[in-house]
Short mmCIF file of C-alpha atoms and ligand atoms in Angstrom, two decimals:
data_model
loop_
_atom_site.label_atom_id
_atom_site.label_comp_id
_atom_site.label_asym_id
_atom_site.label_seq_id
_atom_site.Cartn_x
_atom_site.Cartn_y
_atom_site.Cartn_z
CA MET O 17 0.22 -0.01 0.23
CA MET O 18 1.27 3.34 -1.13
CA ILE O 19 0.41 6.93 0.17
CA ALA O 20 0.78 9.40 -2.62
CA PRO O 21 0.73 13.44 -1.54
CA SER O 22 -0.71 14.95 -4.57
CA LEU O 23 1.27 18.31 -5.49
CA LEU O 24 -1.80 20.07 -6.62
CA ALA O 25 -2.65 20.88 -3.55
CA ALA O 26 0.63 22.46 -2.35
CA ASP O 27 1.64 25.83 -2.22
CA PHE O 28 3.33 26.86 -5.30
CA ALA O 29 5.49 29.37 -3.70
CA ASN O 30 6.80 27.28 -1.40
CA LEU O 31 6.78 23.86 -3.06
CA GLU O 32 10.41 22.72 -1.98
CA ARG O 33 9.05 23.56 1.82
CA ASP O 34 6.02 21.08 1.55
CA VAL O 35 7.77 18.52 -0.99
CA ARG O 36 9.60 18.30 2.25
CA ALA O 37 7.21 17.80 4.63
CA MET O 38 5.65 15.35 2.58
CA ASP O 39 8.67 13.41 2.36
CA ALA O 40 8.86 13.67 6.59
CA GLY O 41 5.61 12.67 6.62
CA GLY O 42 5.96 9.30 5.41
CA ALA O 43 4.50 9.46 1.52
CA ASP O 44 5.53 6.89 -0.92
CA ILE O 45 5.67 8.42 -3.89
CA LEU O 46 4.41 12.20 -4.88
CA HIS O 47 1.72 12.49 -7.29
CA VAL O 48 2.39 15.27 -10.43
CA ASP O 49 -0.54 16.25 -11.99
CA VAL O 50 -0.28 17.32 -15.42
CA MET O 51 -2.65 19.57 -17.21
CA ASP O 52 -2.80 20.84 -20.87
CA GLY O 53 -5.54 22.85 -20.91
CA HIS O 54 -7.21 20.33 -23.77
CA PHE O 55 -8.08 17.25 -21.91
CA VAL O 56 -8.84 19.07 -18.75
CA PRO O 57 -9.32 23.31 -18.40
CA PRO O 58 -6.43 24.13 -16.03
CA ILE O 59 -2.60 24.34 -17.14
CA THR O 60 -0.30 22.81 -14.12
CA PHE O 61 3.36 21.56 -14.68
CA GLY O 62 5.96 20.79 -17.29
CA PRO O 63 8.80 18.59 -17.41
CA GLY O 64 11.03 21.65 -16.15
CA ILE O 65 9.18 21.30 -12.59
CA VAL O 66 9.93 17.43 -12.41
CA THR O 67 13.58 18.16 -13.05
CA ALA O 68 13.53 20.61 -10.36
CA LEU O 69 11.54 18.54 -7.84
CA LYS O 70 14.65 15.78 -8.21
CA ARG O 71 17.12 17.85 -6.38
CA VAL O 72 15.05 18.56 -3.54
CA THR O 73 13.44 14.53 -2.89
CA SER O 74 14.21 11.20 -3.43
CA LEU O 75 10.69 10.09 -3.45
CA PRO O 76 9.66 8.53 -6.86
CA LEU O 77 7.73 11.18 -9.14
CA ASP O 78 3.93 9.66 -10.11
CA VAL O 79 2.92 11.72 -13.46
CA HIS O 80 -0.71 11.49 -13.90
CA LEU O 81 -0.98 12.72 -17.95
CA MET O 82 -4.10 14.50 -18.27
CA VAL O 83 -3.18 15.39 -21.68
CA THR O 84 -4.38 15.00 -24.60
CA ASN O 85 -1.33 13.48 -26.74
CA PRO O 86 0.49 11.46 -24.08
CA ASP O 87 2.51 10.43 -26.57
CA HIS O 88 4.09 13.68 -27.12
CA GLN O 89 4.89 13.85 -23.71
CA VAL O 90 6.16 10.48 -22.40
CA GLU O 91 9.88 11.09 -23.70
CA GLN O 92 10.18 14.35 -21.90
CA PHE O 93 8.53 13.48 -18.74
CA ALA O 94 10.71 10.63 -18.70
CA ALA O 95 13.80 12.07 -19.23
CA ALA O 96 13.40 14.76 -16.84
CA GLY O 97 13.16 12.02 -13.69
CA ALA O 98 9.41 10.91 -13.73
CA ALA O 99 9.49 7.27 -12.25
CA TRP O 100 5.74 6.48 -12.67
CA ILE O 101 3.76 7.68 -15.92
CA SER O 102 0.44 7.14 -16.17
CA VAL O 103 -1.94 8.11 -19.40
CA HIS O 104 -6.00 7.99 -19.87
CA ALA O 105 -7.30 5.93 -22.00
CA GLU O 106 -9.34 8.05 -23.42
CA VAL O 107 -6.86 9.67 -25.69
CA SER O 108 -4.70 6.65 -26.04
CA PRO O 109 -5.72 5.06 -28.77
CA HIS O 110 -2.27 2.77 -28.78
CA LEU O 111 -2.26 1.72 -25.20
CA HIS O 112 -0.04 -1.01 -25.63
CA ARG O 113 2.22 0.93 -27.51
CA THR O 114 2.40 3.86 -25.28
CA LEU O 115 2.46 1.84 -22.03
CA ASN O 116 5.83 -0.33 -23.22
CA ARG O 117 7.22 2.77 -24.48
CA ILE O 118 6.59 4.10 -21.07
CA LYS O 119 8.19 0.99 -19.39
CA GLN O 120 11.27 1.29 -22.35
CA HIS O 121 12.33 4.64 -20.38
CA GLY O 122 12.21 2.61 -17.23
CA CYS O 123 9.11 4.02 -15.75
CA ARG O 124 6.62 2.07 -14.49
CA ALA O 125 3.41 2.46 -16.29
CA GLY O 126 -0.09 3.08 -15.82
CA VAL O 127 -3.77 3.42 -17.69
CA VAL O 128 -6.22 6.16 -16.48
CA LEU O 129 -9.80 5.74 -16.46
CA ASN O 130 -12.22 8.59 -16.15
CA PRO O 131 -15.22 7.92 -13.22
CA ALA O 132 -18.10 6.86 -16.22
CA THR O 133 -15.16 5.46 -18.62
CA PRO O 134 -16.32 1.40 -18.53
CA LEU O 135 -13.67 -0.83 -17.06
CA GLU O 136 -13.37 -2.97 -20.31
CA PHE O 137 -11.05 0.00 -21.59
CA ALA O 138 -8.58 -1.04 -19.68
CA PHE O 139 -8.60 -4.58 -20.03
CA GLU O 140 -7.05 -5.44 -23.35
CA ALA O 141 -3.87 -3.86 -22.37
CA ALA O 142 -4.04 -4.40 -18.48
CA GLY O 143 -1.41 -7.09 -19.09
CA ASP O 144 1.04 -4.33 -20.16
CA ALA O 145 0.22 -1.76 -17.13
CA ASP O 146 2.06 -1.86 -13.63
CA PHE O 147 -1.09 -0.19 -12.09
CA VAL O 148 -4.40 1.32 -13.48
CA LEU O 149 -5.88 4.32 -11.80
CA LEU O 150 -9.34 4.34 -11.86
CA MET O 151 -10.10 8.55 -10.63
CA SER O 152 -12.49 9.04 -8.16
CA VAL O 153 -13.77 12.42 -9.60
CA ASN O 154 -13.60 13.99 -13.04
CA PRO O 155 -10.17 14.84 -13.47
CA GLY O 156 -8.77 18.60 -13.97
CA TYR O 157 -9.83 19.78 -10.52
CA GLY O 158 -8.50 19.19 -6.76
CA GLY O 159 -11.27 19.34 -4.12
CA GLN O 160 -14.37 17.90 -5.58
CA SER O 161 -16.01 15.36 -3.70
CA PHE O 162 -15.72 11.32 -4.31
CA ILE O 163 -18.21 9.64 -6.27
CA PRO O 164 -19.22 6.92 -4.42
CA SER O 165 -19.51 4.56 -7.56
CA PHE O 166 -15.85 4.01 -7.35
CA LEU O 167 -16.18 1.43 -5.01
CA PRO O 168 -18.22 -1.35 -6.75
CA ARG O 169 -16.06 -0.38 -9.57
CA CYS O 170 -12.99 -0.98 -8.21
CA GLU O 171 -14.27 -3.96 -6.58
CA ARG O 172 -14.99 -5.25 -10.09
CA LEU O 173 -11.77 -4.03 -11.60
CA ARG O 174 -10.22 -6.28 -8.90
CA THR O 175 -11.73 -8.98 -9.04
CA TRP O 176 -11.23 -9.05 -12.90
CA LEU O 177 -7.85 -8.81 -12.84
CA ASP O 178 -7.39 -11.18 -9.71
CA THR O 179 -9.30 -14.21 -12.05
CA ASN O 180 -7.36 -12.83 -15.09
CA GLY O 181 -3.58 -13.31 -13.73
CA LEU O 182 -3.03 -10.11 -13.56
CA SER O 183 -2.87 -9.62 -9.35
CA HIS O 184 0.12 -7.51 -9.48
CA VAL O 185 -1.69 -5.30 -11.28
CA GLU O 186 -2.34 -2.51 -8.65
CA ILE O 187 -5.05 0.07 -8.59
CA GLU O 188 -4.52 3.59 -7.67
CA VAL O 189 -7.68 5.43 -6.38
CA ASP O 190 -7.18 9.86 -7.31
CA GLY O 191 -9.90 12.29 -6.12
CA GLY O 192 -11.78 13.04 -2.72
CA ILE O 193 -9.94 10.86 -0.78
CA LYS O 194 -9.56 11.78 2.84
CA ILE O 195 -8.63 10.15 6.25
CA ASP O 196 -12.10 9.22 6.85
CA ASN O 197 -12.33 7.85 3.25
CA ALA O 198 -9.83 5.69 2.55
CA ARG O 199 -10.06 2.65 4.14
CA ASP O 200 -13.43 2.00 2.04
CA ALA O 201 -10.95 2.75 -1.12
CA VAL O 202 -8.50 0.05 0.15
CA ASN O 203 -11.54 -2.22 1.20
CA ALA O 204 -12.25 -2.20 -2.51
CA GLY O 205 -9.32 -3.04 -3.79
CA ALA O 206 -7.14 0.22 -4.34
CA SER O 207 -3.47 0.10 -3.07
CA ILE O 208 -2.18 3.18 -4.16
CA LEU O 209 -3.85 6.20 -2.40
CA VAL O 210 -3.92 9.89 -4.09
CA SER O 211 -4.95 12.54 -1.62
CA GLY O 212 -4.61 16.38 -2.08
CA SER O 213 -6.82 18.73 -0.46
CA GLY O 214 -7.75 15.78 1.97
CA MET O 215 -3.83 15.68 3.17
CA VAL O 216 -1.86 18.81 1.37
CA HIS O 217 -2.81 21.61 3.90
CA GLY O 218 -1.85 22.78 7.30
CA ASP O 219 0.72 20.01 9.24
CA ILE O 220 1.02 17.99 5.89
CA ALA O 221 3.47 15.61 7.70
CA ALA O 222 0.90 14.89 10.42
CA ASN O 223 -1.99 14.40 7.69
CA ILE O 224 0.30 12.12 6.15
CA LYS O 225 0.91 10.45 9.30
CA ALA O 226 -2.53 10.26 10.23
CA MET O 227 -3.78 8.51 6.60
CA ARG O 228 -1.22 6.30 7.40
CA GLU O 229 -2.92 5.21 10.92
CA ALA O 230 -6.23 5.50 8.84
CA VAL O 231 -5.41 2.50 6.62
CA GLY O 232 -3.17 0.12 8.96
CA LEU O 233 0.36 1.40 7.69
C1 DX5 U 15 -7.66 15.65 -10.23
C2 DX5 U 15 -6.34 15.42 -9.88
C3 DX5 U 15 -6.24 14.63 -8.79
C4 DX5 U 15 -5.89 15.80 -7.53
C5 DX5 U 15 -6.50 15.19 -6.52
O1 DX5 U 15 -7.44 15.70 -11.55
O2 DX5 U 15 -6.34 14.13 -11.08
O3 DX5 U 15 -4.59 14.03 -8.49
O4 DX5 U 15 -4.57 16.17 -7.29
O5 DX5 U 15 -7.15 16.24 -5.31
P1 DX5 U 15 -8.20 16.18 -4.42
O6 DX5 U 15 -7.18 14.90 -3.50
O7 DX5 U 15 -8.01 16.87 -3.88
O8 DX5 U 15 -9.43 15.75 -4.64
ZN1 ZN U 16 -4.01 12.77 -10.45
#
């Protein structure tokens, strides 16, 4: 099980300070939301930020590409130092190729599904993925409410992976995860928990510790 604070909720004027607090609190990986102003309206981080982050933390950087042309970005983010890269199935017509390209760069590869995208969109390529990122909100913004239908959906995916020889493929949950609902996501089969507004505010290190305790870490 891994706790992944989302940098989207950090204070961008004090990114180094917040990243050090995430480290101190026991984060396992750092979630980096890359938005292109096209797949989703906001524009966030580019590869330059990933390069800069590498100077202040040794935690693996989990780059979630919310972009219309992920194939154009994989190489740049891998070269910048991303450890994990995930791409949305909705905009990846050549998923096998894209996932394998991510792995050829030495990164863990993930396929992402929006809340209304059928799970089947991930099935054919799941064998080429290290993880499936199931969105529990519609992407683009932090601070949204967790969509409850995520839970049965996550259970169905976990069962499908386990019964198809893919029990090593992990499920990452992203959106609306707080200290009081994280356990539900874990019980449904998620093992990588992204949390922005639920953890990255006030005493970040203390919040991460509380999250770890909430899920029995
Ligand atoms: C939303 C992003 C999330 C976001 C989560 O599009 O993919 O990673 O940072 O933020 P919270 O935890 O506040 O919902
Ligand atoms: Zn994300």
